Amino acid sequence: MAQDETVWVDDLLAGLDRTGPVPLYFQVSSTLEEAIRSGKLPAGARLENEIALGQRLGLSRPTIRRAIQELVDKGLLVRRRGIGTQVVQGGQVTRQVELTSLYEDLKGSHHEPSTTVLEHDVRPADETTASALGLPPGSDIVYLRRQRSTDKVPVAVLVNYLPMDFADITTQQLEERGLYQIMRNRGVTIRIANQKIGARRAEDDEAELLDLEPGGPVLTMERVAFDASGRAVEFGHHCYRPDMYSFETTLVAK
Amino acid sequence: MAQDETVWVDDLLAGLDRTGPVPLYFQVSSTLEEAIRSGKLPAGARLENEIALGQRLGLSRPTIRRAIQELVDKGLLVRRRGIGTQVVQGGQVTRQVELTSLYEDLKGSHHEPSTTVLEHDVRPADETTASALGLPPGSDIVYLRRQRSTDKVPVAVLVNYLPMDFADITTQQLEERGLYQIMRNRGVTIRIANQKIGARRAEDDEAELLDLEPGGPVLTMERVAFDASGRAVEFGHHCYRPDMYSFETTLVAK
DNA sequence: GAGTGGTCTAGACCACAAC
DNA sequence: TTGTGGTCTAGACCACTCA
């Protein structure tokens, strides 16, 4: 077991790049993460202590600590004072709920997502929407209603409200990419999002769009997203076919 | 605006306690958090830069950085290189989904939670449960089914499976406290949990217990929780009345 | 007592944004 | 050019766990 650790630590040492733009702590943490997910570092394996690890890699202790902390936050490692650092037990290596769109989620899981734009226009915001986006009531906003499918099976009905900066997004763009990717290409990066997940009965048109029995259950998500400057750039409320989609999270106590 | 900052920064300086067990970065971050949530630091307000803040408080830059980072992770502050640190815009100061039980959630929101234990026995684990808890198939486990209400309105039906360490928990204890609190009192602290949130139709007995129409929608959560050593200490699948409960999260891009 | 992680310091250089 | 946060170093002392 100690053997395994030594092996990949040497790999890691060989792979460190001090000239490139990638932070050292990130190089260490991502190599470690790969080793854990691949099983090279099995569940329960103990890491060397932080000082020794640092010396072996030619890094300072704070840098090593930061790398380890990243993985603790992801729920892959557990640290205990006086004991050491261990790989978490069990098969509980789920990926975090990322700040990505459904489109990227589906694409990442080897499915072929497709989008049908149902509605796409400019209209005055109602009170809820204006408040969520931090705009004066009645301001114009971009309204968007899409049906998202994977492998030709409908998964979700997505309703979004966007500030007028995005009025020139075309319907074609929306059918080819995820909303967040379109935004990123325009220099807008989502930084913070508040989500609320719930359930309710499907409306009649939703049931039809999702190929569900009328009044059947749907999973719902409401989200307000903010860019780096803290400006609200998206408000949406979506509903999902519960047999096709669910939300997975890893929580780590602080 | 610069006035406000100066004022509370001085308060903070006065309040720092270097003798006690509370880390300095935590004292700083929690004071800052209080100032933001109370509105003393309004949305959009810019903080002093990290060096100046450190000098004024008599702290090193890494300590200040750590304090600020805590609030960035909570979605209360936004940092931009070359620009500075600002309080996030809008009213989006939701609290994180904490690693707490429903009981504590409800109690924290000024309601009076109550619990009815419906079933409580020891039985062999089925395959799914044994695998989730990392036990050999057929091992004995503690089975638990509870109805949770708030202000006498039913909110959830909770089904839990626990390792045999917890076989001596009494039904009375379960009706008086949350499960996590009982575990904590026995020296077991939840450190990591994997959750999956979804929706489905209510079963007939669930509909009755939750006072719902038969076949109506319920919000579901499945969770496996691990203690500090990485051992699985709880597996559960719960269902919630969607008009009484939902899950709120703040996501922060890394 | 020996070993571990938890905290803290006092510097340094860099990349990026704004003027 | 100036100011900001992002990264990194090389130490230090402490609290906790275990033998």
Coordinates of C-alpha atoms in Angstrom, one line a residue, chain A residues 15-100:
Chain A
G15 CA 5.0 16.0 -14.1
L16 CA 5.3 19.3 -12.2
D17 CA 5.5 22.3 -14.6
R18 CA 6.7 25.4 -12.9
T19 CA 6.8 27.5 -16.1
G20 CA 3.2 27.2 -17.3
P21 CA 0.2 29.1 -16.1
V22 CA -1.3 26.1 -14.2
P23 CA -0.9 26.6 -10.4
L24 CA 1.2 24.1 -8.6
Y25 CA -1.5 23.3 -6.1
F26 CA -3.9 22.6 -8.9
Q27 CA -1.4 20.3 -10.7
V28 CA -1.0 18.3 -7.4
S29 CA -4.7 18.2 -6.6
S30 CA -5.8 17.1 -10.1
T31 CA -3.2 14.4 -10.2
L32 CA -4.3 13.2 -6.8
E33 CA -7.9 13.3 -7.8
E34 CA -7.2 11.2 -10.9
A35 CA -5.3 8.7 -8.8
I36 CA -8.2 8.4 -6.4
R37 CA -10.9 8.1 -9.1
S38 CA -8.9 5.6 -11.0
G39 CA -8.4 3.5 -7.9
K40 CA -4.6 3.9 -7.9
L41 CA -5.1 5.4 -4.5
P42 CA -7.7 2.9 -3.0
A43 CA -10.3 3.8 -0.5
G44 CA -8.8 4.1 3.0
A45 CA -5.3 4.6 1.8
R46 CA -3.3 7.0 4.0
L47 CA -1.3 9.8 2.4
E48 CA 2.1 10.8 3.6
N49 CA 2.1 13.7 6.0
E50 CA 2.1 17.2 4.5
I51 CA 5.7 18.1 5.3
A52 CA 7.1 14.9 3.8
L53 CA 4.9 15.2 0.7
G54 CA 6.1 18.8 0.3
Q55 CA 9.7 17.9 0.5
R56 CA 9.4 15.0 -1.9
L57 CA 7.7 17.3 -4.5
G58 CA 9.9 20.3 -3.8
L59 CA 6.9 22.3 -2.6
S60 CA 6.1 24.3 0.5
R61 CA 3.6 23.0 3.0
P62 CA 1.0 25.7 2.3
T63 CA 1.0 24.6 -1.3
I64 CA 0.5 21.0 -0.4
R65 CA -2.1 21.9 2.1
R66 CA -4.1 23.8 -0.5
A67 CA -4.0 20.9 -2.9
I68 CA -5.2 18.5 -0.3
Q69 CA -7.9 21.0 0.8
E70 CA -9.4 21.1 -2.7
L71 CA -10.0 17.3 -2.4
V72 CA -11.3 17.5 1.1
D73 CA -13.8 20.0 -0.2
K74 CA -14.8 17.6 -2.9
G75 CA -15.3 14.9 -0.4
L76 CA -12.5 12.7 -1.7
L77 CA -10.1 13.0 1.2
V78 CA -10.6 13.2 5.0
R79 CA -8.2 14.9 7.3
R80 CA -7.9 14.2 11.0
R81 CA -5.6 16.0 13.4
G82 CA -3.1 13.7 15.0
I83 CA -4.1 10.9 12.6
G84 CA -3.4 11.9 9.0
T85 CA -5.1 12.2 5.7
Q86 CA -7.0 9.3 4.1
V87 CA -8.9 8.5 1.0
V88 CA -12.6 8.4 1.8
Q89 CA -14.1 4.9 2.2
G90 CA -16.7 3.3 0.0
G91 CA -17.8 4.0 -3.6
Q92 CA -19.0 7.4 -2.7
V93 CA -17.1 9.3 -5.3
T94 CA -20.0 11.2 -6.9
R95 CA -19.2 14.3 -8.8
Q96 CA -20.3 17.6 -7.3
V97 CA -23.3 19.4 -8.7
E98 CA -21.4 21.7 -10.9
L99 CA -22.3 25.2 -12.0
T100 CA -23.1 24.0 -15.5

